[in-house]
XYZ file of C-alpha atoms in Angstrom:
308
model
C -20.550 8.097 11.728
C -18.686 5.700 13.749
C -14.950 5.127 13.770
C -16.523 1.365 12.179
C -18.320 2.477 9.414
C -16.099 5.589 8.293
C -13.681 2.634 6.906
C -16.472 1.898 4.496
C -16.285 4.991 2.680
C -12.545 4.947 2.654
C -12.014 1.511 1.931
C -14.577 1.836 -0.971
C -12.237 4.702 -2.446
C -9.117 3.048 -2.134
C -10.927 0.000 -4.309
C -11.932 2.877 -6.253
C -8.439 4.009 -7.149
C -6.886 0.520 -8.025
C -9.595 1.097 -11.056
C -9.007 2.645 -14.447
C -11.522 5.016 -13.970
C -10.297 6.890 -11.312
C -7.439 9.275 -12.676
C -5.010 11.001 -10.457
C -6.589 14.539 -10.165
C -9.860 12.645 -9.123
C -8.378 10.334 -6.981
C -6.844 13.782 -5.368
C -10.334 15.385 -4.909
C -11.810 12.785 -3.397
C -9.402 12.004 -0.573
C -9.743 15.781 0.002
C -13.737 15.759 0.241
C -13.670 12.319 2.114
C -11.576 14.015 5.050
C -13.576 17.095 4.835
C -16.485 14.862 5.107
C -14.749 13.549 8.809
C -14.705 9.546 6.500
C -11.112 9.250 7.043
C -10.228 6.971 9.803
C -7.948 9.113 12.296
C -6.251 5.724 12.974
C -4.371 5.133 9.811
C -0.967 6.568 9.773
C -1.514 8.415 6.540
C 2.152 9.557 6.034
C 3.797 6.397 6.605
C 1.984 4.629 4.213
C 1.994 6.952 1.193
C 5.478 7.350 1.655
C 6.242 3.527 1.763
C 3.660 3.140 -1.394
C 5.105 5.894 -3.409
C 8.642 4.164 -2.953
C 7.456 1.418 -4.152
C 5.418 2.035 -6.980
C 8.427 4.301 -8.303
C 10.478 1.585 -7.603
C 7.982 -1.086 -9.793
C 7.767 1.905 -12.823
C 11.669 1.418 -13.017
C 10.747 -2.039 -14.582
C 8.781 -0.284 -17.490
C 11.451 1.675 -18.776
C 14.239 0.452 -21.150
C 17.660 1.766 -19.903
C 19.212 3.435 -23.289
C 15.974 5.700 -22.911
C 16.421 6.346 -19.552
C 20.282 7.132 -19.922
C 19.504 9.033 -23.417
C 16.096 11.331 -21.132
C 18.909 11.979 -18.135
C 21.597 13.157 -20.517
C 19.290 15.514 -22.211
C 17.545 17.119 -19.679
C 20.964 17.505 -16.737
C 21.691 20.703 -18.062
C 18.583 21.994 -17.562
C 18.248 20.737 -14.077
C 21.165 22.032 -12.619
C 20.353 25.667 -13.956
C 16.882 25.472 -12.944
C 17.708 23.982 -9.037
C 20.759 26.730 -9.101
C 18.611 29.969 -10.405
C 15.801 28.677 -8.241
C 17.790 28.736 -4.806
C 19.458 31.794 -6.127
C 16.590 33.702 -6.934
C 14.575 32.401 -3.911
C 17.255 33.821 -1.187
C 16.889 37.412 -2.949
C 12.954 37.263 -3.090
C 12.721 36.071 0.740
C 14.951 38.727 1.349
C 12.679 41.408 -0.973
C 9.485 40.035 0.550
C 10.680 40.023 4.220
C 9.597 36.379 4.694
C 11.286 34.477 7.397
C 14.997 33.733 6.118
C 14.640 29.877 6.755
C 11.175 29.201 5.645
C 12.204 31.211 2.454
C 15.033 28.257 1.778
C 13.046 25.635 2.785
C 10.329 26.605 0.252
C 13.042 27.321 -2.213
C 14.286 24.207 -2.045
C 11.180 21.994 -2.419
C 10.435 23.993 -5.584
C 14.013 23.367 -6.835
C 14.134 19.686 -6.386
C 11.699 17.549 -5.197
C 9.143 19.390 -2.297
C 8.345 17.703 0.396
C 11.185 15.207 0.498
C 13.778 17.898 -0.136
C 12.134 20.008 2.755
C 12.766 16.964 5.061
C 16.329 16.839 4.178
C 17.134 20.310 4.311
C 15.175 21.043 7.433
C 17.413 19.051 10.040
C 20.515 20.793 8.219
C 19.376 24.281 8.758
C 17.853 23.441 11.913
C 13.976 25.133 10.903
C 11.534 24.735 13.714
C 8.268 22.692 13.492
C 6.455 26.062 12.226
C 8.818 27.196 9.372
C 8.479 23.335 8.503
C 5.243 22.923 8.707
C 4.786 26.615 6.595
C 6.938 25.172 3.877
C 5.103 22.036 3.334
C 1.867 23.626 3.411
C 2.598 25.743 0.573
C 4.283 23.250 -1.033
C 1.203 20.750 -1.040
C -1.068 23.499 -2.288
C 0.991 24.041 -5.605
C 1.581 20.631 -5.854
C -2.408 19.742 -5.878
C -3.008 22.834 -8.409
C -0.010 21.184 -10.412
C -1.811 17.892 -11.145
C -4.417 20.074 -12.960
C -3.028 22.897 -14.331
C 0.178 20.960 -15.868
C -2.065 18.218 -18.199
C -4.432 21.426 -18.964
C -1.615 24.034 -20.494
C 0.236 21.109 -21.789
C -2.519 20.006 -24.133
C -3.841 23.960 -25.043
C 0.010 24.334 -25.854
C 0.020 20.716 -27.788
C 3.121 19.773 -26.342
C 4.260 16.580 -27.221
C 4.537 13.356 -24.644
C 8.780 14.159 -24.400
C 8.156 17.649 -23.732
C 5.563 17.775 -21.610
C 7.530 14.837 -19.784
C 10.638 16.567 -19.547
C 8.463 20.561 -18.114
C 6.541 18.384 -15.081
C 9.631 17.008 -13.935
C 11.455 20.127 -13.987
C 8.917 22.451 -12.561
C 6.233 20.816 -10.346
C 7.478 19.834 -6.778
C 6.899 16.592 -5.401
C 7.819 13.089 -7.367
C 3.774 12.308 -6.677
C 2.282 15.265 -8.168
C 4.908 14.888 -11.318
C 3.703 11.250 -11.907
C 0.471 12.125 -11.279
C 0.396 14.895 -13.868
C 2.527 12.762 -16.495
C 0.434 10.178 -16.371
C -2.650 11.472 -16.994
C -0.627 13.018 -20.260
C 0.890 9.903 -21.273
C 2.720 6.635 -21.098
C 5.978 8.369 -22.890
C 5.237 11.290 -20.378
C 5.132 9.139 -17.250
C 8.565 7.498 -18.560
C 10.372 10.677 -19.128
C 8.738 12.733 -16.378
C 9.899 9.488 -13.539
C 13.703 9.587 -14.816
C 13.978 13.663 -15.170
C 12.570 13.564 -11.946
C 13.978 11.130 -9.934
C 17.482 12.648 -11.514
C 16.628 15.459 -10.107
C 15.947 14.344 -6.438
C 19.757 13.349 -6.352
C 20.364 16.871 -5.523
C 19.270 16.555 -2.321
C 22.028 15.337 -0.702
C 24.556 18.181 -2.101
C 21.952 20.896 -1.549
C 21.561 19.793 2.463
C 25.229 20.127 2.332
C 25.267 23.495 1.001
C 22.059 24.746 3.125
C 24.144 23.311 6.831
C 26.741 25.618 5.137
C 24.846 28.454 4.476
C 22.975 28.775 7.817
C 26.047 27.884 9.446
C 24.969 25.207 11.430
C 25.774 21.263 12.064
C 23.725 19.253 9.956
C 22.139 16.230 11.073
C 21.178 12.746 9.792
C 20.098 13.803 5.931
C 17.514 11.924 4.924
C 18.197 10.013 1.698
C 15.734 9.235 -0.925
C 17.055 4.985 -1.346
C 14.234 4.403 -3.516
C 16.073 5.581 -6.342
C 18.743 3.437 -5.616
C 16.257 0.538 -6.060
C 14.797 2.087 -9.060
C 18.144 1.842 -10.914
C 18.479 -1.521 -10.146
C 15.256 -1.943 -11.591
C 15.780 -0.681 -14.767
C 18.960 -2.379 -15.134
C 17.376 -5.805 -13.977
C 15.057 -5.598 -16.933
C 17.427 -4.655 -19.208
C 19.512 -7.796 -18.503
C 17.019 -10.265 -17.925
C 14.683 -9.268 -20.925
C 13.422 -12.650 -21.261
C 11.165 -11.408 -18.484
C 9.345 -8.766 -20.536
C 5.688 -9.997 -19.646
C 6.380 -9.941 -15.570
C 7.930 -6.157 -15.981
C 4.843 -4.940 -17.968
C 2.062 -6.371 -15.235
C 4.815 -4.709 -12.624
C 4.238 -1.363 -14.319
C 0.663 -1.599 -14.713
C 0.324 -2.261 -11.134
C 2.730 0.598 -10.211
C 0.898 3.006 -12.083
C -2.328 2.543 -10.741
C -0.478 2.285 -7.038
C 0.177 5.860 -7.493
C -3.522 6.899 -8.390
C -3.873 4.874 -4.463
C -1.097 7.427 -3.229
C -2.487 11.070 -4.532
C -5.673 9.690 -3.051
C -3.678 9.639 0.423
C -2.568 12.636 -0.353
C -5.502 14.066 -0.241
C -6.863 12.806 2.221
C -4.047 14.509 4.692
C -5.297 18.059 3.259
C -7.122 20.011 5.512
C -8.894 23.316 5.394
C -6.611 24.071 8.653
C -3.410 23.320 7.258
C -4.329 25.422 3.743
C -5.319 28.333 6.122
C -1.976 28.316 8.103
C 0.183 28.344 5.141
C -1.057 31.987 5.058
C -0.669 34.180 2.202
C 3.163 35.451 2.087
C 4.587 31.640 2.444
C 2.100 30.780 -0.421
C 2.594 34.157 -2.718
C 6.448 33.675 -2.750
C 5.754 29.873 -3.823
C 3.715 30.870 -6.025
C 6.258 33.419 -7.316
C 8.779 31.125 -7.561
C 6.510 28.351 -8.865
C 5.379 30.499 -12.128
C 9.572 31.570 -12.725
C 10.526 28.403 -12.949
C 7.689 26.871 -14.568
C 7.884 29.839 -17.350
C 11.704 29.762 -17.711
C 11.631 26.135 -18.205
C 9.125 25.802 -20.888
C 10.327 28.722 -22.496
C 13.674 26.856 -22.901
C 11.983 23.201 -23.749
C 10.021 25.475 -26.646
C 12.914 27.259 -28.037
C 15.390 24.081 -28.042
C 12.334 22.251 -29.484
């Protein structure tokens, strides 16, 4: 195939996405078989563009969500997120430690599970000074959970008939990347997908303080920290449509747009998997993940169905 025609293939799945009728899970696959398949054009700066599109379909799902819920979600759920981001850190150092996995890789994956993956790896990484390999271990294990997370979360969640709020509330808590959780939320529902964005965007604040305490840990100086701004933005979003409500119609296209913008982005997602990178996250990296992955995901659910 050449580098003209593999476009066609891609192009025609982008289109694809932007449709009702390609869910999130789906839109996952496919990006995955199209680069297996060598149809992804090498020239598009995957990265770069699903991070810009994620920002700003979060950004345009701000507009969909009234601000008493979104200050009523956040003021149920802190609790919980500060226990789970502190007994995940916490219980990843001592499992690293039991495992004998690489002390900084350990933290990095720690981290990603306790806040936000991939974007929480990027921060901490500069501050603990990991090399490209510990990085590049940490997001690989990172996106494998993450892709099992879009289908395992919607599955359990209806066998366990959890209700929109609840399930909301367990995917922002426990899966790792902001994608993957408004992937898997909104597959389970519009009240999901509200609840599941907030929790989870809440959440990513942390990543500032936890850079601060990771330069600390490893004892070394910290670097530029990357900071999420995007959530900045979506604040301002919600408040915008709280104020100017006259506006109502505009907000709800905005949503509907954002929402299928972030079928567009798992799709990209997928399409930067590779058979190479799964391979190199090897199985240690991946078995602690996983480890950690199931504690928190348990611990948290456990708590949601008792306070329930």
């Amino acid at each position: 195939m050449t580098a003209y025609t593999r476009y066609l293939p891609f192009s025609l799945a982008v289109l694809a996405c932007l449709t009702p009728w390609v869910s999130s899970p789906i839109a996952l696959v496919l990006g995955f078989l199209l680069t297996s398949l060598g149809w992804v054009p090498s020239a598009i700066p995957l990265t770069k563009i699903t991070k810009k599109l994620l920002a700003y379909s979060i950004v345009g799902l701000g507009f969909g969500i009234p601000l008493q819920e979104a200050l009523a979600v956040t003021g149920d759920g802190v609790g919980l997120i500060i226990a789970t981001i502190a007994g995940t850190l916490v219980f990843g150092t001592l499992l690293a430690k039991l495992m004998g996995l690489d002390k900084k890789t350990g933290h990095l994956i720690a981290s990603g599970t306790a806040i936000c993956g991939g974007s929480a790896i990027a921060a901490v990484s500069p501050a603990i000074n990991a090399d490209d390999k510990q990085i590049g271990l940490a997001l690989g294990t990172v996106f494998v959970l993450n892709s099992l997370a879009l289908f395992v979360f919607p599955m359990v969640g209806h066998a366990l008939g959890l209700d929109q709020h609840t399930f909301g509330t367990w995917a922002a808590i426990a899966i790792h990347d902001t994608s993957s959780v408004v992937g898997a939320a909104s597959a389970y529902g519009e009240q999901a997908l509200t609840t599941a964005t907030t929790l989870k965007l809440a959440r990513a604040l942390w990543i500032v303080p936890v850079a601060f305490v990771s330069a600390l840990m490893f004892r070394s100086h910290a670097k530029k920290i990357t900071i999420p701004y995007f959530i900045v933005f979506y604040c301002l979003a919600i408040g915008i449509s709280d104020v100017f409500v006259q506006a109502q119609p505009i907000y709800e296209v905005i949503f509907a747009i954002s929402k299928q913008v972030l079928v567009v982005c798992l799709f990209l997602i997928g399409c930067s998997i590779s058979v190479t990178q799964l391979r190199t996250a090897g199985p240690k990296p991946l078995l602690f993940g996983v480890a950690l992955w199931v504690i928190i995901s348990c611990t948290s659910l456990a708590w949601l169905l008792l306070a329930a």
